[in-house]
Amino acid sequence: SSELTQDPAVSVALGQTVRITCQGDSLRSYYASWYQQKPGQAPVLVIYGKNNRPSGIPDRFSGSSSGNTASLTITGAQAEDEADYYCNSRDSSGNPWVFGGGTKLTVL
Amino acid sequence: EVQLVQSGAEVKKPGESLKISCKGSGYSFTSYWIGWVRQMPGKGLEWMGIIYPGDSDTRYSPSFQGQVTISADKSISTAYLQWSSLKASDTAMYYCARSYSSSWYNWFDPWGQGTLVTVSS
């Protein structure tokens, strides 16, 4: 089982705001990075650090963190944002890295 | 353009050995870690291990320690993931990704296109 916990599925109406969360003890001292994976494609980095977007990632994607919870927020969700989203951070048991179980985002 | 290109799909029988590759270009290959990630059919991402090609420092997830070997040849900017005896349960998509980490955050970017490994008798 993952040391980072995500809700398996979340839905959002087109154009509305959605928050995807990731919980884990390691998040109290280390930021999460977030990855978007569409069917049949490799994952893509969308957020890292406190709230940094790689080049080419729309500014409707943002990140935040509080206590043991990291959040990925999509403000004004688009149909193309429908995908699986994974968080990644340190593993509190001492391994370098661990992924959350993933959240399937449906845009209605 | 920073790019990781992985070797092609493989179909193997249980007990066979396999080595898949990940070739980096567009950046200093010896200055970043390369991680390997497994994705079983219909499942999530699992971090397997990571190597620093500059000095071959390698770390494994306990779940994969002893099951696979990660290596790199910096002279040709290529990282490898290998199995000595495949099992049907190794059937999955395997991704490599360039990795950076600091005291506060990390990232994996970009990712290779993935190598599908199918193990079946």
JSON list of C-alpha atoms in Angstrom, two decimals:
[
{"chain": "A", "resi": 1, "resn": "SER", "atom": "CA", "xyz": [0.00, 0.00, 0.00]},
{"chain": "A", "resi": 2, "resn": "SER", "atom": "CA", "xyz": [1.11, 3.56, -0.76]},
{"chain": "A", "resi": 3, "resn": "GLU", "atom": "CA", "xyz": [2.41, 5.94, 1.90]},
{"chain": "A", "resi": 4, "resn": "LEU", "atom": "CA", "xyz": [0.60, 8.71, 0.01]},
{"chain": "A", "resi": 5, "resn": "THR", "atom": "CA", "xyz": [-3.21, 8.52, -0.04]},
{"chain": "A", "resi": 6, "resn": "GLN", "atom": "CA", "xyz": [-5.39, 9.91, -2.83]},
{"chain": "A", "resi": 7, "resn": "ASP", "atom": "CA", "xyz": [-9.12, 9.72, -3.48]},
{"chain": "A", "resi": 8, "resn": "PRO", "atom": "CA", "xyz": [-9.65, 7.16, -6.26]},
{"chain": "A", "resi": 9, "resn": "ALA", "atom": "CA", "xyz": [-12.02, 9.34, -8.27]},
{"chain": "A", "resi": 10, "resn": "VAL", "atom": "CA", "xyz": [-13.17, 12.94, -8.46]},
{"chain": "A", "resi": 11, "resn": "SER", "atom": "CA", "xyz": [-15.53, 14.68, -10.88]},
{"chain": "A", "resi": 12, "resn": "VAL", "atom": "CA", "xyz": [-15.98, 18.31, -11.86]},
{"chain": "A", "resi": 13, "resn": "ALA", "atom": "CA", "xyz": [-18.35, 20.21, -14.12]},
{"chain": "A", "resi": 14, "resn": "LEU", "atom": "CA", "xyz": [-16.79, 21.81, -17.17]},
{"chain": "A", "resi": 15, "resn": "GLY", "atom": "CA", "xyz": [-15.39, 25.23, -16.27]},
{"chain": "A", "resi": 16, "resn": "GLN", "atom": "CA", "xyz": [-15.61, 24.69, -12.53]},
{"chain": "A", "resi": 17, "resn": "THR", "atom": "CA", "xyz": [-12.80, 24.36, -9.97]},
{"chain": "A", "resi": 18, "resn": "VAL", "atom": "CA", "xyz": [-11.62, 21.04, -8.58]},
{"chain": "A", "resi": 19, "resn": "ARG", "atom": "CA", "xyz": [-9.10, 20.14, -5.91]},
{"chain": "A", "resi": 20, "resn": "ILE", "atom": "CA", "xyz": [-7.29, 16.81, -5.85]},
{"chain": "A", "resi": 21, "resn": "THR", "atom": "CA", "xyz": [-5.65, 15.92, -2.56]},
{"chain": "A", "resi": 22, "resn": "CYS", "atom": "CA", "xyz": [-2.74, 13.75, -1.41]},
{"chain": "A", "resi": 23, "resn": "GLN", "atom": "CA", "xyz": [-2.17, 12.84, 2.24]},
{"chain": "A", "resi": 24, "resn": "GLY", "atom": "CA", "xyz": [0.95, 11.51, 3.89]},
{"chain": "A", "resi": 25, "resn": "ASP", "atom": "CA", "xyz": [3.27, 12.12, 6.84]},
{"chain": "A", "resi": 26, "resn": "SER", "atom": "CA", "xyz": [6.22, 13.00, 4.59]},
{"chain": "A", "resi": 27, "resn": "LEU", "atom": "CA", "xyz": [4.24, 15.97, 3.23]},
{"chain": "A", "resi": 28, "resn": "ARG", "atom": "CA", "xyz": [4.73, 17.80, 6.52]},
{"chain": "A", "resi": 29, "resn": "SER", "atom": "CA", "xyz": [8.36, 18.39, 5.54]},
{"chain": "A", "resi": 30, "resn": "TYR", "atom": "CA", "xyz": [8.58, 17.76, 1.79]},
{"chain": "A", "resi": 31, "resn": "TYR", "atom": "CA", "xyz": [6.57, 19.11, -1.12]},
{"chain": "A", "resi": 32, "resn": "ALA", "atom": "CA", "xyz": [4.66, 16.85, -3.48]},
{"chain": "A", "resi": 33, "resn": "SER", "atom": "CA", "xyz": [5.07, 16.82, -7.22]},
{"chain": "A", "resi": 34, "resn": "TRP", "atom": "CA", "xyz": [2.03, 16.11, -9.41]},
{"chain": "A", "resi": 35, "resn": "TYR", "atom": "CA", "xyz": [1.70, 14.15, -12.66]},
{"chain": "A", "resi": 36, "resn": "GLN", "atom": "CA", "xyz": [-1.06, 13.96, -15.24]},
{"chain": "A", "resi": 37, "resn": "GLN", "atom": "CA", "xyz": [-1.50, 10.75, -17.21]},
{"chain": "A", "resi": 38, "resn": "LYS", "atom": "CA", "xyz": [-3.95, 10.43, -20.07]},
{"chain": "A", "resi": 39, "resn": "PRO", "atom": "CA", "xyz": [-4.94, 7.00, -21.45]},
{"chain": "A", "resi": 40, "resn": "GLY", "atom": "CA", "xyz": [-2.16, 5.40, -23.47]},
{"chain": "A", "resi": 41, "resn": "GLN", "atom": "CA", "xyz": [0.32, 8.16, -22.67]},
{"chain": "A", "resi": 42, "resn": "ALA", "atom": "CA", "xyz": [3.30, 8.62, -20.39]},
{"chain": "A", "resi": 43, "resn": "PRO", "atom": "CA", "xyz": [2.86, 10.76, -17.27]},
{"chain": "A", "resi": 44, "resn": "VAL", "atom": "CA", "xyz": [3.56, 14.50, -17.50]},
{"chain": "A", "resi": 45, "resn": "LEU", "atom": "CA", "xyz": [4.81, 16.72, -14.68]},
{"chain": "A", "resi": 46, "resn": "VAL", "atom": "CA", "xyz": [2.28, 19.50, -13.95]},
{"chain": "A", "resi": 47, "resn": "ILE", "atom": "CA", "xyz": [3.31, 20.91, -10.54]},
{"chain": "A", "resi": 48, "resn": "TYR", "atom": "CA", "xyz": [6.41, 20.68, -8.36]},
{"chain": "A", "resi": 49, "resn": "GLY", "atom": "CA", "xyz": [7.75, 22.39, -5.27]},
{"chain": "A", "resi": 50, "resn": "LYS", "atom": "CA", "xyz": [5.71, 25.01, -3.46]},
{"chain": "A", "resi": 51, "resn": "ASN", "atom": "CA", "xyz": [3.71, 25.88, -6.60]},
{"chain": "A", "resi": 52, "resn": "ASN", "atom": "CA", "xyz": [5.83, 25.65, -9.75]},
{"chain": "A", "resi": 53, "resn": "ARG", "atom": "CA", "xyz": [4.58, 24.83, -13.23]},
{"chain": "A", "resi": 54, "resn": "PRO", "atom": "CA", "xyz": [6.90, 23.47, -15.93]},
{"chain": "A", "resi": 55, "resn": "SER", "atom": "CA", "xyz": [6.95, 25.30, -19.23]},
{"chain": "A", "resi": 56, "resn": "GLY", "atom": "CA", "xyz": [3.82, 24.55, -21.25]},
{"chain": "A", "resi": 57, "resn": "ILE", "atom": "CA", "xyz": [1.54, 23.72, -18.34]},
{"chain": "A", "resi": 58, "resn": "PRO", "atom": "CA", "xyz": [-1.53, 26.03, -18.27]},
{"chain": "A", "resi": 59, "resn": "ASP", "atom": "CA", "xyz": [-1.83, 28.42, -15.35]},
{"chain": "A", "resi": 60, "resn": "ARG", "atom": "CA", "xyz": [-5.19, 26.90, -14.37]},
{"chain": "A", "resi": 61, "resn": "PHE", "atom": "CA", "xyz": [-3.08, 24.25, -12.60]},
{"chain": "A", "resi": 62, "resn": "SER", "atom": "CA", "xyz": [-1.79, 25.22, -9.14]},
{"chain": "A", "resi": 63, "resn": "GLY", "atom": "CA", "xyz": [-0.43, 23.49, -6.07]},
{"chain": "A", "resi": 64, "resn": "SER", "atom": "CA", "xyz": [-0.61, 24.06, -2.33]},
{"chain": "A", "resi": 65, "resn": "SER", "atom": "CA", "xyz": [0.25, 22.30, 0.89]},
{"chain": "A", "resi": 66, "resn": "SER", "atom": "CA", "xyz": [-0.96, 22.34, 4.51]},
{"chain": "A", "resi": 67, "resn": "GLY", "atom": "CA", "xyz": [0.13, 19.97, 7.24]},
{"chain": "A", "resi": 68, "resn": "ASN", "atom": "CA", "xyz": [0.12, 16.43, 5.89]},
{"chain": "A", "resi": 69, "resn": "THR", "atom": "CA", "xyz": [-1.96, 17.29, 2.81]},
{"chain": "A", "resi": 70, "resn": "ALA", "atom": "CA", "xyz": [-0.86, 18.46, -0.62]},
{"chain": "A", "resi": 71, "resn": "SER", "atom": "CA", "xyz": [-3.42, 19.70, -3.13]},
{"chain": "A", "resi": 72, "resn": "LEU", "atom": "CA", "xyz": [-3.56, 20.13, -6.88]},
{"chain": "A", "resi": 73, "resn": "THR", "atom": "CA", "xyz": [-6.20, 22.66, -7.95]},
{"chain": "A", "resi": 74, "resn": "ILE", "atom": "CA", "xyz": [-7.55, 23.09, -11.45]},
{"chain": "A", "resi": 75, "resn": "THR", "atom": "CA", "xyz": [-9.36, 26.41, -11.81]},
{"chain": "A", "resi": 76, "resn": "GLY", "atom": "CA", "xyz": [-11.78, 26.30, -14.74]},
{"chain": "A", "resi": 77, "resn": "ALA", "atom": "CA", "xyz": [-11.43, 22.63, -15.65]},
{"chain": "A", "resi": 78, "resn": "GLN", "atom": "CA", "xyz": [-11.37, 21.82, -19.36]},
{"chain": "A", "resi": 79, "resn": "ALA", "atom": "CA", "xyz": [-12.39, 18.64, -21.12]},
{"chain": "A", "resi": 80, "resn": "GLU", "atom": "CA", "xyz": [-8.73, 17.93, -21.89]},
{"chain": "A", "resi": 81, "resn": "ASP", "atom": "CA", "xyz": [-7.95, 17.84, -18.17]},
{"chain": "A", "resi": 82, "resn": "GLU", "atom": "CA", "xyz": [-9.79, 14.53, -17.83]},
{"chain": "A", "resi": 83, "resn": "ALA", "atom": "CA", "xyz": [-6.98, 12.16, -16.79]},
{"chain": "A", "resi": 84, "resn": "ASP", "atom": "CA", "xyz": [-5.40, 10.27, -13.92]},
{"chain": "A", "resi": 85, "resn": "TYR", "atom": "CA", "xyz": [-3.41, 12.42, -11.49]},
{"chain": "A", "resi": 86, "resn": "TYR", "atom": "CA", "xyz": [-0.62, 11.11, -9.26]},
{"chain": "A", "resi": 87, "resn": "CYS", "atom": "CA", "xyz": [1.25, 12.78, -6.42]},
{"chain": "A", "resi": 88, "resn": "ASN", "atom": "CA", "xyz": [4.85, 11.89, -5.56]},
{"chain": "A", "resi": 89, "resn": "SER", "atom": "CA", "xyz": [7.03, 12.71, -2.59]},
{"chain": "A", "resi": 90, "resn": "ARG", "atom": "CA", "xyz": [9.43, 11.27, -0.09]},
{"chain": "A", "resi": 91, "resn": "ASP", "atom": "CA", "xyz": [8.46, 7.99, 1.53]},
{"chain": "A", "resi": 92, "resn": "SER", "atom": "CA", "xyz": [8.13, 8.41, 5.30]},
{"chain": "A", "resi": 93, "resn": "SER", "atom": "CA", "xyz": [9.53, 4.91, 5.83]},
{"chain": "A", "resi": 94, "resn": "GLY", "atom": "CA", "xyz": [12.89, 5.94, 4.44]},
{"chain": "A", "resi": 95, "resn": "ASN", "atom": "CA", "xyz": [12.72, 5.01, 0.77]},
{"chain": "A", "resi": 96, "resn": "PRO", "atom": "CA", "xyz": [13.60, 7.82, -1.58]},
{"chain": "A", "resi": 97, "resn": "TRP", "atom": "CA", "xyz": [10.31, 8.18, -3.40]},
{"chain": "A", "resi": 98, "resn": "VAL", "atom": "CA", "xyz": [6.72, 6.96, -3.49]},
{"chain": "A", "resi": 99, "resn": "PHE", "atom": "CA", "xyz": [3.66, 7.66, -5.65]},
{"chain": "A", "resi": 100, "resn": "GLY", "atom": "CA", "xyz": [0.12, 8.07, -4.44]},
{"chain": "A", "resi": 101, "resn": "GLY", "atom": "CA", "xyz": [-2.46, 5.61, -5.68]},
{"chain": "A", "resi": 102, "resn": "GLY", "atom": "CA", "xyz": [-3.79, 8.08, -8.25]},
{"chain": "A", "resi": 103, "resn": "THR", "atom": "CA", "xyz": [-7.04, 10.02, -8.74]},
{"chain": "A", "resi": 104, "resn": "LYS", "atom": "CA", "xyz": [-9.19, 9.62, -11.83]},
{"chain": "A", "resi": 105, "resn": "LEU", "atom": "CA", "xyz": [-10.61, 13.02, -12.76]},
{"chain": "A", "resi": 106, "resn": "THR", "atom": "CA", "xyz": [-13.81, 13.09, -14.80]},
{"chain": "A", "resi": 107, "resn": "VAL", "atom": "CA", "xyz": [-14.90, 16.38, -16.40]},
{"chain": "A", "resi": 108, "resn": "LEU", "atom": "CA", "xyz": [-18.69, 16.40, -16.77]},
{"chain": "B", "resi": 1, "resn": "GLU", "atom": "CA", "xyz": [14.91, 19.44, -26.35]},
{"chain": "B", "resi": 2, "resn": "VAL", "atom": "CA", "xyz": [15.35, 17.18, -23.34]},
{"chain": "B", "resi": 3, "resn": "GLN", "atom": "CA", "xyz": [14.23, 13.71, -24.31]},
{"chain": "B", "resi": 4, "resn": "LEU", "atom": "CA", "xyz": [14.28, 10.13, -23.03]},
{"chain": "B", "resi": 5, "resn": "VAL", "atom": "CA", "xyz": [13.78, 7.39, -25.63]},
{"chain": "B", "resi": 6, "resn": "GLN", "atom": "CA", "xyz": [13.11, 3.86, -24.46]},
{"chain": "B", "resi": 7, "resn": "SER", "atom": "CA", "xyz": [13.64, 0.57, -26.24]},
{"chain": "B", "resi": 8, "resn": "GLY", "atom": "CA", "xyz": [10.76, -1.22, -27.92]},
{"chain": "B", "resi": 9, "resn": "ALA", "atom": "CA", "xyz": [8.13, -3.62, -26.63]},
{"chain": "B", "resi": 10, "resn": "GLU", "atom": "CA", "xyz": [9.25, -7.07, -25.55]},
{"chain": "B", "resi": 11, "resn": "VAL", "atom": "CA", "xyz": [7.47, -10.44, -25.40]},
{"chain": "B", "resi": 12, "resn": "LYS", "atom": "CA", "xyz": [9.26, -13.00, -23.24]},
{"chain": "B", "resi": 13, "resn": "LYS", "atom": "CA", "xyz": [8.65, -16.37, -21.60]},
{"chain": "B", "resi": 14, "resn": "PRO", "atom": "CA", "xyz": [8.82, -16.98, -17.84]},
{"chain": "B", "resi": 15, "resn": "GLY", "atom": "CA", "xyz": [12.38, -17.61, -16.72]},
{"chain": "B", "resi": 16, "resn": "GLU", "atom": "CA", "xyz": [13.97, -15.61, -19.54]},
{"chain": "B", "resi": 17, "resn": "SER", "atom": "CA", "xyz": [16.24, -12.62, -18.96]},
{"chain": "B", "resi": 18, "resn": "LEU", "atom": "CA", "xyz": [15.67, -9.11, -20.27]},
{"chain": "B", "resi": 19, "resn": "LYS", "atom": "CA", "xyz": [17.39, -5.73, -20.36]},
{"chain": "B", "resi": 20, "resn": "ILE", "atom": "CA", "xyz": [15.51, -2.63, -21.49]},
{"chain": "B", "resi": 21, "resn": "SER", "atom": "CA", "xyz": [17.07, 0.75, -22.14]},
{"chain": "B", "resi": 22, "resn": "CYS", "atom": "CA", "xyz": [16.45, 4.47, -21.79]},
{"chain": "B", "resi": 23, "resn": "LYS", "atom": "CA", "xyz": [18.59, 6.91, -23.80]},
{"chain": "B", "resi": 24, "resn": "GLY", "atom": "CA", "xyz": [18.82, 10.53, -22.74]},
{"chain": "B", "resi": 25, "resn": "SER", "atom": "CA", "xyz": [19.53, 13.51, -24.97]},
{"chain": "B", "resi": 26, "resn": "GLY", "atom": "CA", "xyz": [19.41, 17.30, -24.84]},
{"chain": "B", "resi": 27, "resn": "TYR", "atom": "CA", "xyz": [20.94, 17.62, -21.35]},
{"chain": "B", "resi": 28, "resn": "SER", "atom": "CA", "xyz": [23.93, 16.59, -19.24]},
{"chain": "B", "resi": 29, "resn": "PHE", "atom": "CA", "xyz": [23.14, 12.90, -18.65]},
{"chain": "B", "resi": 30, "resn": "THR", "atom": "CA", "xyz": [25.56, 12.66, -15.74]},
{"chain": "B", "resi": 31, "resn": "SER", "atom": "CA", "xyz": [24.01, 15.56, -13.81]},
{"chain": "B", "resi": 32, "resn": "TYR", "atom": "CA", "xyz": [20.53, 14.15, -13.13]},
{"chain": "B", "resi": 33, "resn": "TRP", "atom": "CA", "xyz": [19.14, 10.96, -11.65]},
{"chain": "B", "resi": 34, "resn": "ILE", "atom": "CA", "xyz": [17.18, 8.55, -13.84]},
{"chain": "B", "resi": 35, "resn": "GLY", "atom": "CA", "xyz": [14.27, 6.76, -12.20]},
{"chain": "B", "resi": 36, "resn": "TRP", "atom": "CA", "xyz": [12.32, 3.68, -13.27]},
{"chain": "B", "resi": 37, "resn": "VAL", "atom": "CA", "xyz": [8.56, 3.33, -12.71]},
{"chain": "B", "resi": 38, "resn": "ARG", "atom": "CA", "xyz": [6.30, 0.31, -13.20]},
{"chain": "B", "resi": 39, "resn": "GLN", "atom": "CA", "xyz": [2.67, 0.48, -14.23]},
{"chain": "B", "resi": 40, "resn": "MET", "atom": "CA", "xyz": [0.83, -2.83, -14.27]},
{"chain": "B", "resi": 41, "resn": "PRO", "atom": "CA", "xyz": [-2.23, -3.10, -16.54]},
{"chain": "B", "resi": 42, "resn": "GLY", "atom": "CA", "xyz": [-5.00, -0.84, -15.27]},
{"chain": "B", "resi": 43, "resn": "LYS", "atom": "CA", "xyz": [-3.03, 0.11, -12.15]},
{"chain": "B", "resi": 44, "resn": "GLY", "atom": "CA", "xyz": [-1.12, 3.08, -10.74]},
{"chain": "B", "resi": 45, "resn": "LEU", "atom": "CA", "xyz": [2.51, 4.16, -10.83]},
{"chain": "B", "resi": 46, "resn": "GLU", "atom": "CA", "xyz": [5.07, 2.34, -8.68]},
{"chain": "B", "resi": 47, "resn": "TRP", "atom": "CA", "xyz": [8.54, 3.74, -8.07]},
{"chain": "B", "resi": 48, "resn": "MET", "atom": "CA", "xyz": [11.11, 1.00, -8.60]},
{"chain": "B", "resi": 49, "resn": "GLY", "atom": "CA", "xyz": [14.50, 2.61, -8.22]},
{"chain": "B", "resi": 50, "resn": "ILE", "atom": "CA", "xyz": [16.85, 5.34, -9.32]},
{"chain": "B", "resi": 51, "resn": "ILE", "atom": "CA", "xyz": [20.42, 5.77, -10.54]},
{"chain": "B", "resi": 52, "resn": "TYR", "atom": "CA", "xyz": [22.80, 8.70, -10.77]},
{"chain": "B", "resi": 53, "resn": "PRO", "atom": "CA", "xyz": [24.78, 8.09, -13.98]},
{"chain": "B", "resi": 54, "resn": "GLY", "atom": "CA", "xyz": [27.57, 10.41, -12.84]},
{"chain": "B", "resi": 55, "resn": "ASP", "atom": "CA", "xyz": [28.79, 7.90, -10.24]},
{"chain": "B", "resi": 56, "resn": "SER", "atom": "CA", "xyz": [26.33, 4.98, -10.64]},
{"chain": "B", "resi": 57, "resn": "ASP", "atom": "CA", "xyz": [24.88, 5.54, -7.14]},
{"chain": "B", "resi": 58, "resn": "THR", "atom": "CA", "xyz": [21.73, 3.38, -7.19]},
{"chain": "B", "resi": 59, "resn": "ARG", "atom": "CA", "xyz": [18.75, 3.12, -4.82]},
{"chain": "B", "resi": 60, "resn": "TYR", "atom": "CA", "xyz": [15.93, 0.59, -4.93]},
{"chain": "B", "resi": 61, "resn": "SER", "atom": "CA", "xyz": [12.43, 0.43, -3.53]},
{"chain": "B", "resi": 62, "resn": "PRO", "atom": "CA", "xyz": [12.26, -2.49, -1.06]},
{"chain": "B", "resi": 63, "resn": "SER", "atom": "CA", "xyz": [9.50, -3.94, -3.24]},
{"chain": "B", "resi": 64, "resn": "PHE", "atom": "CA", "xyz": [11.94, -4.30, -6.15]},
{"chain": "B", "resi": 65, "resn": "GLN", "atom": "CA", "xyz": [15.29, -4.83, -4.39]},
{"chain": "B", "resi": 66, "resn": "GLY", "atom": "CA", "xyz": [16.74, -8.11, -5.59]},
{"chain": "B", "resi": 67, "resn": "GLN", "atom": "CA", "xyz": [14.10, -8.45, -8.31]},
{"chain": "B", "resi": 68, "resn": "VAL", "atom": "CA", "xyz": [15.65, -6.09, -10.87]},
{"chain": "B", "resi": 69, "resn": "THR", "atom": "CA", "xyz": [18.99, -4.43, -11.55]},
{"chain": "B", "resi": 70, "resn": "ILE", "atom": "CA", "xyz": [19.38, -0.81, -12.58]},
{"chain": "B", "resi": 71, "resn": "SER", "atom": "CA", "xyz": [22.54, 0.32, -14.35]},
{"chain": "B", "resi": 72, "resn": "ALA", "atom": "CA", "xyz": [23.81, 3.05, -16.64]},
{"chain": "B", "resi": 73, "resn": "ASP", "atom": "CA", "xyz": [26.47, 3.61, -19.30]},
{"chain": "B", "resi": 74, "resn": "LYS", "atom": "CA", "xyz": [27.31, 7.30, -19.22]},
{"chain": "B", "resi": 75, "resn": "SER", "atom": "CA", "xyz": [29.46, 7.01, -22.33]},
{"chain": "B", "resi": 76, "resn": "ILE", "atom": "CA", "xyz": [26.30, 6.49, -24.39]},
{"chain": "B", "resi": 77, "resn": "SER", "atom": "CA", "xyz": [23.86, 8.37, -22.11]},
{"chain": "B", "resi": 78, "resn": "THR", "atom": "CA", "xyz": [21.79, 5.25, -21.51]},
{"chain": "B", "resi": 79, "resn": "ALA", "atom": "CA", "xyz": [20.20, 3.74, -18.41]},
{"chain": "B", "resi": 80, "resn": "TYR", "atom": "CA", "xyz": [19.05, 0.15, -18.14]},
{"chain": "B", "resi": 81, "resn": "LEU", "atom": "CA", "xyz": [16.57, -1.98, -16.25]},
{"chain": "B", "resi": 82, "resn": "GLN", "atom": "CA", "xyz": [17.15, -5.72, -16.27]},
{"chain": "B", "resi": 83, "resn": "TRP", "atom": "CA", "xyz": [15.69, -8.97, -15.03]},
{"chain": "B", "resi": 84, "resn": "SER", "atom": "CA", "xyz": [17.55, -12.27, -14.71]},
{"chain": "B", "resi": 85, "resn": "SER", "atom": "CA", "xyz": [14.45, -14.46, -14.58]},
{"chain": "B", "resi": 86, "resn": "LEU", "atom": "CA", "xyz": [11.12, -12.98, -15.63]},
{"chain": "B", "resi": 87, "resn": "LYS", "atom": "CA", "xyz": [7.78, -13.92, -14.11]},
{"chain": "B", "resi": 88, "resn": "ALA", "atom": "CA", "xyz": [4.29, -13.48, -15.52]},
{"chain": "B", "resi": 89, "resn": "SER", "atom": "CA", "xyz": [3.71, -10.87, -12.82]},
{"chain": "B", "resi": 90, "resn": "ASP", "atom": "CA", "xyz": [6.43, -8.69, -14.43]},
{"chain": "B", "resi": 91, "resn": "THR", "atom": "CA", "xyz": [4.01, -7.96, -17.28]},
{"chain": "B", "resi": 92, "resn": "ALA", "atom": "CA", "xyz": [3.67, -4.18, -17.23]},
{"chain": "B", "resi": 93, "resn": "MET", "atom": "CA", "xyz": [4.59, -0.88, -18.82]},
{"chain": "B", "resi": 94, "resn": "TYR", "atom": "CA", "xyz": [7.94, 0.41, -17.60]},
{"chain": "B", "resi": 95, "resn": "TYR", "atom": "CA", "xyz": [8.82, 4.10, -17.72]},
{"chain": "B", "resi": 96, "resn": "CYS", "atom": "CA", "xyz": [12.10, 5.90, -17.18]},
{"chain": "B", "resi": 97, "resn": "ALA", "atom": "CA", "xyz": [12.16, 9.55, -16.13]},
{"chain": "B", "resi": 98, "resn": "ARG", "atom": "CA", "xyz": [14.80, 12.16, -15.47]},
{"chain": "B", "resi": 99, "resn": "SER", "atom": "CA", "xyz": [14.77, 13.15, -11.81]},
{"chain": "B", "resi": 100, "resn": "TYR", "atom": "CA", "xyz": [15.91, 16.08, -9.74]},
{"chain": "B", "resi": 101, "resn": "SER", "atom": "CA", "xyz": [15.70, 16.46, -5.98]},
{"chain": "B", "resi": 102, "resn": "SER", "atom": "CA", "xyz": [16.53, 19.07, -3.38]},
{"chain": "B", "resi": 103, "resn": "SER", "atom": "CA", "xyz": [15.99, 19.35, 0.35]},
{"chain": "B", "resi": 104, "resn": "TRP", "atom": "CA", "xyz": [12.42, 20.51, -0.24]},
{"chain": "B", "resi": 105, "resn": "TYR", "atom": "CA", "xyz": [11.10, 19.03, -3.44]},
{"chain": "B", "resi": 106, "resn": "ASN", "atom": "CA", "xyz": [11.69, 16.68, -6.34]},
{"chain": "B", "resi": 107, "resn": "TRP", "atom": "CA", "xyz": [10.40, 16.10, -9.83]},
{"chain": "B", "resi": 108, "resn": "PHE", "atom": "CA", "xyz": [10.42, 13.51, -12.60]},
{"chain": "B", "resi": 109, "resn": "ASP", "atom": "CA", "xyz": [10.57, 15.19, -16.02]},
{"chain": "B", "resi": 110, "resn": "PRO", "atom": "CA", "xyz": [10.51, 14.30, -18.82]},
{"chain": "B", "resi": 111, "resn": "TRP", "atom": "CA", "xyz": [9.35, 10.71, -19.02]},
{"chain": "B", "resi": 112, "resn": "GLY", "atom": "CA", "xyz": [10.24, 8.18, -21.65]},
{"chain": "B", "resi": 113, "resn": "GLN", "atom": "CA", "xyz": [7.49, 6.85, -23.88]},
{"chain": "B", "resi": 114, "resn": "GLY", "atom": "CA", "xyz": [7.40, 3.56, -21.96]},
{"chain": "B", "resi": 115, "resn": "THR", "atom": "CA", "xyz": [8.42, -0.01, -22.73]},
{"chain": "B", "resi": 116, "resn": "LEU", "atom": "CA", "xyz": [5.70, -2.66, -22.62]},
{"chain": "B", "resi": 117, "resn": "VAL", "atom": "CA", "xyz": [6.99, -5.97, -21.28]},
{"chain": "B", "resi": 118, "resn": "THR", "atom": "CA", "xyz": [4.77, -9.01, -21.72]},
{"chain": "B", "resi": 119, "resn": "VAL", "atom": "CA", "xyz": [5.73, -12.27, -20.03]},
{"chain": "B", "resi": 120, "resn": "SER", "atom": "CA", "xyz": [3.69, -15.25, -21.13]},
{"chain": "B", "resi": 121, "resn": "SER", "atom": "CA", "xyz": [4.25, -18.94, -21.74]}
]
